[in-house]
Amino acid sequence: MRAFTNRATRASALLGAVAATGLLLTACGADGTAPSASATASPSATAAAPGSAASPAPAPGPFNDADVMFAQMMIPHHEQALEMARLADGRARDADVKKLVAAIERAQDPEIRTMRAWLKGWGRPGTADHGDGHGGGHGMAGMMSEQDMRRLASTEGGEFDRAFAELMIAHHEGAVAMAEEEWKNGLNPTAKKLAGDVVRTQSAEVAELRRILDRL
């Protein structure tokens, strides 16, 4: 009986310690003094995964005109990359091109939804005319012309693979240049983090596209 009482006392003490720890962690999160690593790890974490019912969250903290312009310009830039990726269905032949197409779709669709949520939270329109008469984005670095898109759509097999690689290199290089401007001139930490992600991932994809071109 005494052994049972001792075990019960120890169990009660353990449960009390766990409860106290839970209250301490809750208090730290409430006053913002100890945010979790996942809360600041990546702006993409605020976006819903494809097919998820969750909605992307706005970017917290202050922002400036460079942040707004970055989102407004990168959205149509990403949209065109997705349009180019969709053309690969039934046209691309090279396995590495197909793999890269899938990676572009996985990354850029959630980023579009994330940036739209930022603009909504900031009270800014989803697109804007940035003084060059190209509010839809066709005057931005790396954007394909309608003629480029028609040419890509008219090819298939190895010809498509080569055209896709050449055009996507130019497209990605334009996105990297825009992201580098945001990194230098932006204010919002979440927007700048996404800009850094764009520079890193799309620079790596440019290197891969060049390797593909070398062997096609």
PDB file of N, CA, C and O in Angstrom, residues 8-85:
ATOM      1  N   ALA A   8       1.964   6.977  -6.656  1.00  0.00           N
ATOM      2  CA  ALA A   8       0.929   7.973  -6.963  1.00  0.00           C
ATOM      3  C   ALA A   8       1.428   9.373  -6.708  1.00  0.00           C
ATOM      4  O   ALA A   8       1.156  10.311  -7.467  1.00  0.00           O
ATOM      5  N   THR A   9       2.230   9.532  -5.611  1.00  0.00           N
ATOM      6  CA  THR A   9       2.773  10.859  -5.301  1.00  0.00           C
ATOM      7  C   THR A   9       3.731  11.323  -6.377  1.00  0.00           C
ATOM      8  O   THR A   9       3.711  12.466  -6.812  1.00  0.00           O
ATOM      9  N   ARG A  10       4.615  10.381  -6.831  1.00  0.00           N
ATOM     10  CA  ARG A  10       5.571  10.738  -7.890  1.00  0.00           C
ATOM     11  C   ARG A  10       4.853  11.090  -9.190  1.00  0.00           C
ATOM     12  O   ARG A  10       5.227  12.009  -9.899  1.00  0.00           O
ATOM     13  N   ALA A  11       3.804  10.325  -9.555  1.00  0.00           N
ATOM     14  CA  ALA A  11       3.043  10.604 -10.776  1.00  0.00           C
ATOM     15  C   ALA A  11       2.383  11.966 -10.703  1.00  0.00           C
ATOM     16  O   ALA A  11       2.364  12.730 -11.666  1.00  0.00           O
ATOM     17  N   SER A  12       1.839  12.275  -9.512  1.00  0.00           N
ATOM     18  CA  SER A  12       1.193  13.580  -9.353  1.00  0.00           C
ATOM     19  C   SER A  12       2.187  14.711  -9.513  1.00  0.00           C
ATOM     20  O   SER A  12       1.914  15.727 -10.151  1.00  0.00           O
ATOM     21  N   ALA A  13       3.394  14.517  -8.935  1.00  0.00           N
ATOM     22  CA  ALA A  13       4.425  15.553  -9.060  1.00  0.00           C
ATOM     23  C   ALA A  13       4.856  15.731 -10.502  1.00  0.00           C
ATOM     24  O   ALA A  13       5.089  16.842 -10.971  1.00  0.00           O
ATOM     25  N   LEU A  14       4.974  14.613 -11.242  1.00  0.00           N
ATOM     26  CA  LEU A  14       5.370  14.689 -12.647  1.00  0.00           C
ATOM     27  C   LEU A  14       4.333  15.435 -13.466  1.00  0.00           C
ATOM     28  O   LEU A  14       4.658  16.292 -14.292  1.00  0.00           O
ATOM     29  N   LEU A  15       3.052  15.130 -13.246  1.00  0.00           N
ATOM     30  CA  LEU A  15       1.993  15.826 -13.981  1.00  0.00           C
ATOM     31  C   LEU A  15       2.005  17.317 -13.664  1.00  0.00           C
ATOM     32  O   LEU A  15       1.798  18.153 -14.535  1.00  0.00           O
ATOM     33  N   GLY A  16       2.288  17.664 -12.404  1.00  0.00           N
ATOM     34  CA  GLY A  16       2.358  19.073 -12.040  1.00  0.00           C
ATOM     35  C   GLY A  16       3.483  19.779 -12.745  1.00  0.00           C
ATOM     36  O   GLY A  16       3.348  20.913 -13.202  1.00  0.00           O
ATOM     37  N   ALA A  17       4.638  19.101 -12.890  1.00  0.00           N
ATOM     38  CA  ALA A  17       5.779  19.705 -13.584  1.00  0.00           C
ATOM     39  C   ALA A  17       5.473  19.919 -15.042  1.00  0.00           C
ATOM     40  O   ALA A  17       5.829  20.943 -15.647  1.00  0.00           O
ATOM     41  N   VAL A  18       4.824  18.930 -15.678  1.00  0.00           N
ATOM     42  CA  VAL A  18       4.452  19.066 -17.095  1.00  0.00           C
ATOM     43  C   VAL A  18       3.505  20.227 -17.293  1.00  0.00           C
ATOM     44  O   VAL A  18       3.631  21.041 -18.215  1.00  0.00           O
ATOM     45  N   ALA A  19       2.512  20.353 -16.398  1.00  0.00           N
ATOM     46  CA  ALA A  19       1.548  21.448 -16.516  1.00  0.00           C
ATOM     47  C   ALA A  19       2.231  22.797 -16.354  1.00  0.00           C
ATOM     48  O   ALA A  19       1.955  23.747 -17.084  1.00  0.00           O
ATOM     49  N   ALA A  20       3.165  22.869 -15.396  1.00  0.00           N
ATOM     50  CA  ALA A  20       3.879  24.137 -15.192  1.00  0.00           C
ATOM     51  C   ALA A  20       4.707  24.500 -16.398  1.00  0.00           C
ATOM     52  O   ALA A  20       4.773  25.662 -16.803  1.00  0.00           O
ATOM     53  N   THR A  21       5.345  23.492 -17.003  1.00  0.00           N
ATOM     54  CA  THR A  21       6.138  23.748 -18.215  1.00  0.00           C
ATOM     55  C   THR A  21       5.263  24.263 -19.338  1.00  0.00           C
ATOM     56  O   THR A  21       5.619  25.191 -20.067  1.00  0.00           O
ATOM     57  N   GLY A  22       4.065  23.671 -19.494  1.00  0.00           N
ATOM     58  CA  GLY A  22       3.146  24.117 -20.533  1.00  0.00           C
ATOM     59  C   GLY A  22       2.727  25.549 -20.335  1.00  0.00           C
ATOM     60  O   GLY A  22       2.654  26.337 -21.278  1.00  0.00           O
ATOM     61  N   LEU A  23       2.470  25.937 -19.065  1.00  0.00           N
ATOM     62  CA  LEU A  23       2.091  27.322 -18.795  1.00  0.00           C
ATOM     63  C   LEU A  23       3.225  28.277 -19.096  1.00  0.00           C
ATOM     64  O   LEU A  23       3.022  29.369 -19.630  1.00  0.00           O
ATOM     65  N   LEU A  24       4.472  27.876 -18.793  1.00  0.00           N
ATOM     66  CA  LEU A  24       5.628  28.718 -19.077  1.00  0.00           C
ATOM     67  C   LEU A  24       5.805  28.942 -20.564  1.00  0.00           C
ATOM     68  O   LEU A  24       6.039  30.057 -21.033  1.00  0.00           O
ATOM     69  N   LEU A  25       5.655  27.863 -21.357  1.00  0.00           N
ATOM     70  CA  LEU A  25       5.806  27.987 -22.809  1.00  0.00           C
ATOM     71  C   LEU A  25       4.718  28.868 -23.395  1.00  0.00           C
ATOM     72  O   LEU A  25       4.956  29.650 -24.308  1.00  0.00           O
ATOM     73  N   THR A  26       3.497  28.723 -22.884  1.00  0.00           N
ATOM     74  CA  THR A  26       2.401  29.559 -23.363  1.00  0.00           C
ATOM     75  C   THR A  26       2.679  31.021 -23.092  1.00  0.00           C
ATOM     76  O   THR A  26       2.452  31.889 -23.928  1.00  0.00           O
ATOM     77  N   ALA A  27       3.212  31.309 -21.899  1.00  0.00           N
ATOM     78  CA  ALA A  27       3.500  32.694 -21.557  1.00  0.00           C
ATOM     79  C   ALA A  27       4.568  33.277 -22.461  1.00  0.00           C
ATOM     80  O   ALA A  27       4.483  34.413 -22.897  1.00  0.00           O
ATOM     81  N   CYS A  28       5.607  32.494 -22.781  1.00  0.00           N
ATOM     82  CA  CYS A  28       6.665  32.989 -23.659  1.00  0.00           C
ATOM     83  C   CYS A  28       6.125  33.315 -25.035  1.00  0.00           C
ATOM     84  O   CYS A  28       6.474  34.319 -25.637  1.00  0.00           O
ATOM     85  N   GLY A  29       5.245  32.448 -25.560  1.00  0.00           N
ATOM     86  CA  GLY A  29       4.698  32.701 -26.891  1.00  0.00           C
ATOM     87  C   GLY A  29       3.776  33.886 -26.902  1.00  0.00           C
ATOM     88  O   GLY A  29       3.679  34.605 -27.890  1.00  0.00           O
ATOM     89  N   ALA A  30       3.092  34.131 -25.814  1.00  0.00           N
ATOM     90  CA  ALA A  30       2.100  35.201 -25.796  1.00  0.00           C
ATOM     91  C   ALA A  30       2.730  36.572 -25.861  1.00  0.00           C
ATOM     92  O   ALA A  30       2.200  37.476 -26.489  1.00  0.00           O
ATOM     93  N   ASP A  31       3.896  36.762 -25.188  1.00  0.00           N
ATOM     94  CA  ASP A  31       4.469  38.102 -25.209  1.00  0.00           C
ATOM     95  C   ASP A  31       5.479  38.293 -26.323  1.00  0.00           C
ATOM     96  O   ASP A  31       6.081  39.358 -26.444  1.00  0.00           O
ATOM     97  N   GLY A  32       5.704  37.261 -27.166  1.00  0.00           N
ATOM     98  CA  GLY A  32       6.556  37.388 -28.342  1.00  0.00           C
ATOM     99  C   GLY A  32       8.028  37.359 -28.035  1.00  0.00           C
ATOM    100  O   GLY A  32       8.847  37.606 -28.924  1.00  0.00           O
ATOM    101  N   THR A  33       8.424  37.035 -26.789  1.00  0.00           N
ATOM    102  CA  THR A  33       9.846  37.073 -26.459  1.00  0.00           C
ATOM    103  C   THR A  33      10.576  35.821 -26.902  1.00  0.00           C
ATOM    104  O   THR A  33      11.787  35.820 -26.993  1.00  0.00           O
ATOM    105  N   ALA A  34       9.842  34.764 -27.188  1.00  0.00           N
ATOM    106  CA  ALA A  34      10.507  33.520 -27.579  1.00  0.00           C
ATOM    107  C   ALA A  34       9.767  32.868 -28.722  1.00  0.00           C
ATOM    108  O   ALA A  34       9.144  31.836 -28.562  1.00  0.00           O
ATOM    109  N   PRO A  35       9.747  33.466 -29.915  1.00  0.00           N
ATOM    110  CA  PRO A  35       9.057  32.868 -31.050  1.00  0.00           C
ATOM    111  C   PRO A  35       9.740  31.590 -31.461  1.00  0.00           C
ATOM    112  O   PRO A  35      10.950  31.438 -31.324  1.00  0.00           O
ATOM    113  N   SER A  36       8.951  30.645 -31.958  1.00  0.00           N
ATOM    114  CA  SER A  36       9.537  29.387 -32.418  1.00  0.00           C
ATOM    115  C   SER A  36      10.284  29.603 -33.705  1.00  0.00           C
ATOM    116  O   SER A  36      10.032  30.545 -34.447  1.00  0.00           O
ATOM    117  N   ALA A  37      11.215  28.677 -34.001  1.00  0.00           N
ATOM    118  CA  ALA A  37      12.008  28.804 -35.227  1.00  0.00           C
ATOM    119  C   ALA A  37      11.119  28.734 -36.449  1.00  0.00           C
ATOM    120  O   ALA A  37      11.353  29.409 -37.437  1.00  0.00           O
ATOM    121  N   SER A  38      10.055  27.903 -36.380  1.00  0.00           N
ATOM    122  CA  SER A  38       9.189  27.756 -37.552  1.00  0.00           C
ATOM    123  C   SER A  38       8.421  29.021 -37.856  1.00  0.00           C
ATOM    124  O   SER A  38       7.962  29.223 -38.975  1.00  0.00           O
ATOM    125  N   ALA A  39       8.275  29.901 -36.871  1.00  0.00           N
ATOM    126  CA  ALA A  39       7.510  31.138 -37.103  1.00  0.00           C
ATOM    127  C   ALA A  39       8.253  32.098 -37.992  1.00  0.00           C
ATOM    128  O   ALA A  39       7.651  32.949 -38.624  1.00  0.00           O
ATOM    129  N   THR A  40       9.600  31.985 -38.053  1.00  0.00           N
ATOM    130  CA  THR A  40      10.382  32.920 -38.853  1.00  0.00           C
ATOM    131  C   THR A  40      11.253  32.241 -39.877  1.00  0.00           C
ATOM    132  O   THR A  40      12.042  32.881 -40.550  1.00  0.00           O
ATOM    133  N   ALA A  41      11.101  30.919 -40.034  1.00  0.00           N
ATOM    134  CA  ALA A  41      12.025  30.188 -40.890  1.00  0.00           C
ATOM    135  C   ALA A  41      11.877  30.550 -42.344  1.00  0.00           C
ATOM    136  O   ALA A  41      12.852  30.692 -43.061  1.00  0.00           O
ATOM    137  N   SER A  42      10.646  30.698 -42.839  1.00  0.00           N
ATOM    138  CA  SER A  42      10.467  30.940 -44.268  1.00  0.00           C
ATOM    139  C   SER A  42       9.145  31.604 -44.519  1.00  0.00           C
ATOM    140  O   SER A  42       8.141  31.236 -43.921  1.00  0.00           O
ATOM    141  N   PRO A  43       9.084  32.578 -45.445  1.00  0.00           N
ATOM    142  CA  PRO A  43       7.801  33.196 -45.777  1.00  0.00           C
ATOM    143  C   PRO A  43       6.877  32.208 -46.432  1.00  0.00           C
ATOM    144  O   PRO A  43       5.677  32.343 -46.382  1.00  0.00           O
ATOM    145  N   SER A  44       7.422  31.175 -47.058  1.00  0.00           N
ATOM    146  CA  SER A  44       6.586  30.184 -47.706  1.00  0.00           C
ATOM    147  C   SER A  44       5.765  29.424 -46.687  1.00  0.00           C
ATOM    148  O   SER A  44       4.752  28.827 -47.015  1.00  0.00           O
ATOM    149  N   ALA A  45       6.220  29.409 -45.432  1.00  0.00           N
ATOM    150  CA  ALA A  45       5.483  28.703 -44.397  1.00  0.00           C
ATOM    151  C   ALA A  45       4.142  29.362 -44.135  1.00  0.00           C
ATOM    152  O   ALA A  45       3.236  28.733 -43.600  1.00  0.00           O
ATOM    153  N   THR A  46       3.983  30.621 -44.493  1.00  0.00           N
ATOM    154  CA  THR A  46       2.711  31.301 -44.292  1.00  0.00           C
ATOM    155  C   THR A  46       1.723  30.978 -45.391  1.00  0.00           C
ATOM    156  O   THR A  46       0.559  31.294 -45.285  1.00  0.00           O
ATOM    157  N   ALA A  47       2.172  30.344 -46.434  1.00  0.00           N
ATOM    158  CA  ALA A  47       1.293  30.027 -47.544  1.00  0.00           C
ATOM    159  C   ALA A  47       0.714  28.642 -47.372  1.00  0.00           C
ATOM    160  O   ALA A  47       1.360  27.742 -46.850  1.00  0.00           O
ATOM    161  N   ALA A  48      -0.518  28.462 -47.818  1.00  0.00           N
ATOM    162  CA  ALA A  48      -1.107  27.146 -47.782  1.00  0.00           C
ATOM    163  C   ALA A  48      -0.430  26.261 -48.800  1.00  0.00           C
ATOM    164  O   ALA A  48      -0.052  26.695 -49.876  1.00  0.00           O
ATOM    165  N   ALA A  49      -0.286  24.996 -48.460  1.00  0.00           N
ATOM    166  CA  ALA A  49       0.242  24.050 -49.432  1.00  0.00           C
ATOM    167  C   ALA A  49      -0.793  23.866 -50.519  1.00  0.00           C
ATOM    168  O   ALA A  49      -1.988  24.050 -50.297  1.00  0.00           O
ATOM    169  N   PRO A  50      -0.363  23.483 -51.757  1.00  0.00           N
ATOM    170  CA  PRO A  50      -1.333  23.281 -52.825  1.00  0.00           C
ATOM    171  C   PRO A  50      -2.415  22.303 -52.393  1.00  0.00           C
ATOM    172  O   PRO A  50      -2.121  21.224 -51.883  1.00  0.00           O
ATOM    173  N   GLY A  51      -3.665  22.711 -52.563  1.00  0.00           N
ATOM    174  CA  GLY A  51      -4.773  21.854 -52.193  1.00  0.00           C
ATOM    175  C   GLY A  51      -5.206  22.018 -50.747  1.00  0.00           C
ATOM    176  O   GLY A  51      -6.172  21.416 -50.305  1.00  0.00           O
ATOM    177  N   SER A  52      -4.478  22.803 -49.951  1.00  0.00           N
ATOM    178  CA  SER A  52      -4.827  22.982 -48.549  1.00  0.00           C
ATOM    179  C   SER A  52      -5.946  23.999 -48.413  1.00  0.00           C
ATOM    180  O   SER A  52      -6.056  24.934 -49.191  1.00  0.00           O
ATOM    181  N   ALA A  53      -6.764  23.830 -47.358  1.00  0.00           N
ATOM    182  CA  ALA A  53      -7.856  24.763 -47.121  1.00  0.00           C
ATOM    183  C   ALA A  53      -7.372  26.012 -46.392  1.00  0.00           C
ATOM    184  O   ALA A  53      -8.080  27.001 -46.317  1.00  0.00           O
ATOM    185  N   ALA A  54      -6.165  25.946 -45.815  1.00  0.00           N
ATOM    186  CA  ALA A  54      -5.650  27.100 -45.082  1.00  0.00           C
ATOM    187  C   ALA A  54      -5.328  28.233 -46.043  1.00  0.00           C
ATOM    188  O   ALA A  54      -5.012  28.018 -47.200  1.00  0.00           O
ATOM    189  N   SER A  55      -5.398  29.458 -45.527  1.00  0.00           N
ATOM    190  CA  SER A  55      -5.116  30.627 -46.358  1.00  0.00           C
ATOM    191  C   SER A  55      -3.753  31.200 -46.012  1.00  0.00           C
ATOM    192  O   SER A  55      -3.343  31.164 -44.854  1.00  0.00           O
ATOM    193  N   PRO A  56      -3.029  31.752 -47.009  1.00  0.00           N
ATOM    194  CA  PRO A  56      -1.757  32.408 -46.712  1.00  0.00           C
ATOM    195  C   PRO A  56      -1.981  33.588 -45.775  1.00  0.00           C
ATOM    196  O   PRO A  56      -3.020  34.234 -45.802  1.00  0.00           O
ATOM    197  N   ALA A  57      -0.982  33.871 -44.951  1.00  0.00           N
ATOM    198  CA  ALA A  57      -1.076  34.971 -43.990  1.00  0.00           C
ATOM    199  C   ALA A  57      -0.343  36.192 -44.517  1.00  0.00           C
ATOM    200  O   ALA A  57       0.590  36.071 -45.308  1.00  0.00           O
ATOM    201  N   PRO A  58      -0.763  37.396 -44.094  1.00  0.00           N
ATOM    202  CA  PRO A  58      -0.047  38.606 -44.504  1.00  0.00           C
ATOM    203  C   PRO A  58       1.342  38.643 -43.893  1.00  0.00           C
ATOM    204  O   PRO A  58       1.609  37.973 -42.897  1.00  0.00           O
ATOM    205  N   ALA A  59       2.230  39.426 -44.503  1.00  0.00           N
ATOM    206  CA  ALA A  59       3.588  39.571 -43.981  1.00  0.00           C
ATOM    207  C   ALA A  59       3.566  40.547 -42.814  1.00  0.00           C
ATOM    208  O   ALA A  59       3.196  41.704 -42.986  1.00  0.00           O
ATOM    209  N   PRO A  60       3.964  40.130 -41.619  1.00  0.00           N
ATOM    210  CA  PRO A  60       3.929  41.039 -40.465  1.00  0.00           C
ATOM    211  C   PRO A  60       5.035  42.068 -40.528  1.00  0.00           C
ATOM    212  O   PRO A  60       6.027  41.890 -41.236  1.00  0.00           O
ATOM    213  N   GLY A  61       4.861  43.137 -39.780  1.00  0.00           N
ATOM    214  CA  GLY A  61       5.910  44.142 -39.675  1.00  0.00           C
ATOM    215  C   GLY A  61       5.762  45.254 -40.689  1.00  0.00           C
ATOM    216  O   GLY A  61       4.871  45.248 -41.542  1.00  0.00           O
ATOM    217  N   PRO A  62       6.660  46.245 -40.630  1.00  0.00           N
ATOM    218  CA  PRO A  62       6.598  47.391 -41.543  1.00  0.00           C
ATOM    219  C   PRO A  62       6.943  46.983 -42.971  1.00  0.00           C
ATOM    220  O   PRO A  62       7.573  45.950 -43.202  1.00  0.00           O
ATOM    221  N   PHE A  63       6.534  47.814 -43.920  1.00  0.00           N
ATOM    222  CA  PHE A  63       6.851  47.558 -45.339  1.00  0.00           C
ATOM    223  C   PHE A  63       7.044  48.892 -46.022  1.00  0.00           C
ATOM    224  O   PHE A  63       6.645  49.938 -45.506  1.00  0.00           O
ATOM    225  N   ASN A  64       7.668  48.854 -47.200  1.00  0.00           N
ATOM    226  CA  ASN A  64       7.860  50.086 -47.964  1.00  0.00           C
ATOM    227  C   ASN A  64       7.449  49.871 -49.417  1.00  0.00           C
ATOM    228  O   ASN A  64       6.956  48.794 -49.784  1.00  0.00           O
ATOM    229  N   ASP A  65       7.661  50.898 -50.245  1.00  0.00           N
ATOM    230  CA  ASP A  65       7.254  50.811 -51.646  1.00  0.00           C
ATOM    231  C   ASP A  65       7.991  49.704 -52.396  1.00  0.00           C
ATOM    232  O   ASP A  65       7.435  49.094 -53.316  1.00  0.00           O
ATOM    233  N   ALA A  66       9.251  49.446 -52.018  1.00  0.00           N
ATOM    234  CA  ALA A  66      10.012  48.387 -52.685  1.00  0.00           C
ATOM    235  C   ALA A  66       9.384  47.024 -52.429  1.00  0.00           C
ATOM    236  O   ALA A  66       9.330  46.171 -53.334  1.00  0.00           O
ATOM    237  N   ASP A  67       8.891  46.789 -51.204  1.00  0.00           N
ATOM    238  CA  ASP A  67       8.218  45.525 -50.888  1.00  0.00           C
ATOM    239  C   ASP A  67       6.960  45.362 -51.727  1.00  0.00           C
ATOM    240  O   ASP A  67       6.685  44.285 -52.267  1.00  0.00           O
ATOM    241  N   VAL A  68       6.189  46.439 -51.823  1.00  0.00           N
ATOM    242  CA  VAL A  68       4.941  46.396 -52.595  1.00  0.00           C
ATOM    243  C   VAL A  68       5.241  46.125 -54.064  1.00  0.00           C
ATOM    244  O   VAL A  68       4.620  45.258 -54.699  1.00  0.00           O
ATOM    245  N   MET A  69       6.212  46.840 -54.623  1.00  0.00           N
ATOM    246  CA  MET A  69       6.560  46.648 -56.027  1.00  0.00           C
ATOM    247  C   MET A  69       7.070  45.241 -56.297  1.00  0.00           C
ATOM    248  O   MET A  69       6.749  44.626 -57.318  1.00  0.00           O
ATOM    249  N   PHE A  70       7.869  44.714 -55.376  1.00  0.00           N
ATOM    250  CA  PHE A  70       8.380  43.354 -55.529  1.00  0.00           C
ATOM    251  C   PHE A  70       7.233  42.357 -55.672  1.00  0.00           C
ATOM    252  O   PHE A  70       7.230  41.523 -56.586  1.00  0.00           O
ATOM    253  N   ALA A  71       6.251  42.435 -54.783  1.00  0.00           N
ATOM    254  CA  ALA A  71       5.117  41.511 -54.854  1.00  0.00           C
ATOM    255  C   ALA A  71       4.293  41.737 -56.116  1.00  0.00           C
ATOM    256  O   ALA A  71       3.911  40.786 -56.806  1.00  0.00           O
ATOM    257  N   GLN A  72       4.007  43.014 -56.415  1.00  0.00           N
ATOM    258  CA  GLN A  72       3.165  43.317 -57.583  1.00  0.00           C
ATOM    259  C   GLN A  72       3.812  42.869 -58.885  1.00  0.00           C
ATOM    260  O   GLN A  72       3.111  42.480 -59.833  1.00  0.00           O
ATOM    261  N   MET A  73       5.137  42.927 -58.969  1.00  0.00           N
ATOM    262  CA  MET A  73       5.828  42.534 -60.193  1.00  0.00           C
ATOM    263  C   MET A  73       6.131  41.038 -60.230  1.00  0.00           C
ATOM    264  O   MET A  73       6.087  40.414 -61.294  1.00  0.00           O
ATOM    265  N   MET A  74       6.426  40.459 -59.077  1.00  0.00           N
ATOM    266  CA  MET A  74       6.777  39.046 -59.065  1.00  0.00           C
ATOM    267  C   MET A  74       5.572  38.148 -59.307  1.00  0.00           C
ATOM    268  O   MET A  74       5.705  37.043 -59.847  1.00  0.00           O
ATOM    269  N   ILE A  75       4.385  38.599 -58.938  1.00  0.00           N
ATOM    270  CA  ILE A  75       3.189  37.780 -59.167  1.00  0.00           C
ATOM    271  C   ILE A  75       2.997  37.482 -60.657  1.00  0.00           C
ATOM    272  O   ILE A  75       2.915  36.315 -61.051  1.00  0.00           O
ATOM    273  N   PRO A  76       2.908  38.506 -61.548  1.00  0.00           N
ATOM    274  CA  PRO A  76       2.762  38.169 -62.972  1.00  0.00           C
ATOM    275  C   PRO A  76       3.983  37.459 -63.535  1.00  0.00           C
ATOM    276  O   PRO A  76       3.863  36.660 -64.481  1.00  0.00           O
ATOM    277  N   HIS A  77       5.155  37.729 -62.980  1.00  0.00           N
ATOM    278  CA  HIS A  77       6.368  37.037 -63.433  1.00  0.00           C
ATOM    279  C   HIS A  77       6.240  35.545 -63.143  1.00  0.00           C
ATOM    280  O   HIS A  77       6.499  34.704 -64.024  1.00  0.00           O
ATOM    281  N   HIS A  78       5.836  35.201 -61.936  1.00  0.00           N
ATOM    282  CA  HIS A  78       5.616  33.800 -61.573  1.00  0.00           C
ATOM    283  C   HIS A  78       4.490  33.193 -62.416  1.00  0.00           C
ATOM    284  O   HIS A  78       4.565  32.028 -62.818  1.00  0.00           O
ATOM    285  N   GLU A  79       3.431  33.968 -62.642  1.00  0.00           N
ATOM    286  CA  GLU A  79       2.304  33.444 -63.418  1.00  0.00           C
ATOM    287  C   GLU A  79       2.753  33.039 -64.821  1.00  0.00           C
ATOM    288  O   GLU A  79       2.292  32.015 -65.351  1.00  0.00           O
ATOM    289  N   GLN A  80       3.641  33.831 -65.418  1.00  0.00           N
ATOM    290  CA  GLN A  80       4.107  33.451 -66.750  1.00  0.00           C
ATOM    291  C   GLN A  80       4.991  32.207 -66.694  1.00  0.00           C
ATOM    292  O   GLN A  80       4.930  31.355 -67.590  1.00  0.00           O
ATOM    293  N   ALA A  81       5.795  32.077 -65.646  1.00  0.00           N
ATOM    294  CA  ALA A  81       6.602  30.863 -65.494  1.00  0.00           C
ATOM    295  C   ALA A  81       5.707  29.636 -65.401  1.00  0.00           C
ATOM    296  O   ALA A  81       6.012  28.582 -65.987  1.00  0.00           O
ATOM    297  N   LEU A  82       4.587  29.752 -64.694  1.00  0.00           N
ATOM    298  CA  LEU A  82       3.646  28.641 -64.593  1.00  0.00           C
ATOM    299  C   LEU A  82       2.988  28.358 -65.942  1.00  0.00           C
ATOM    300  O   LEU A  82       2.732  27.193 -66.295  1.00  0.00           O
ATOM    301  N   GLU A  83       2.710  29.408 -66.700  1.00  0.00           N
ATOM    302  CA  GLU A  83       2.143  29.228 -68.044  1.00  0.00           C
ATOM    303  C   GLU A  83       3.135  28.473 -68.929  1.00  0.00           C
ATOM    304  O   GLU A  83       2.749  27.566 -69.683  1.00  0.00           O
ATOM    305  N   MET A  84       4.407  28.814 -68.838  1.00  0.00           N
ATOM    306  CA  MET A  84       5.438  28.113 -69.603  1.00  0.00           C
ATOM    307  C   MET A  84       5.539  26.664 -69.145  1.00  0.00           C
ATOM    308  O   MET A  84       5.690  25.749 -69.966  1.00  0.00           O
ATOM    309  N   ALA A  85       5.447  26.443 -67.829  1.00  0.00           N
ATOM    310  CA  ALA A  85       5.531  25.082 -67.302  1.00  0.00           C
ATOM    311  C   ALA A  85       4.364  24.231 -67.788  1.00  0.00           C
ATOM    312  O   ALA A  85       4.541  23.042 -68.114  1.00  0.00           O
TER     313      ALA A  85
END
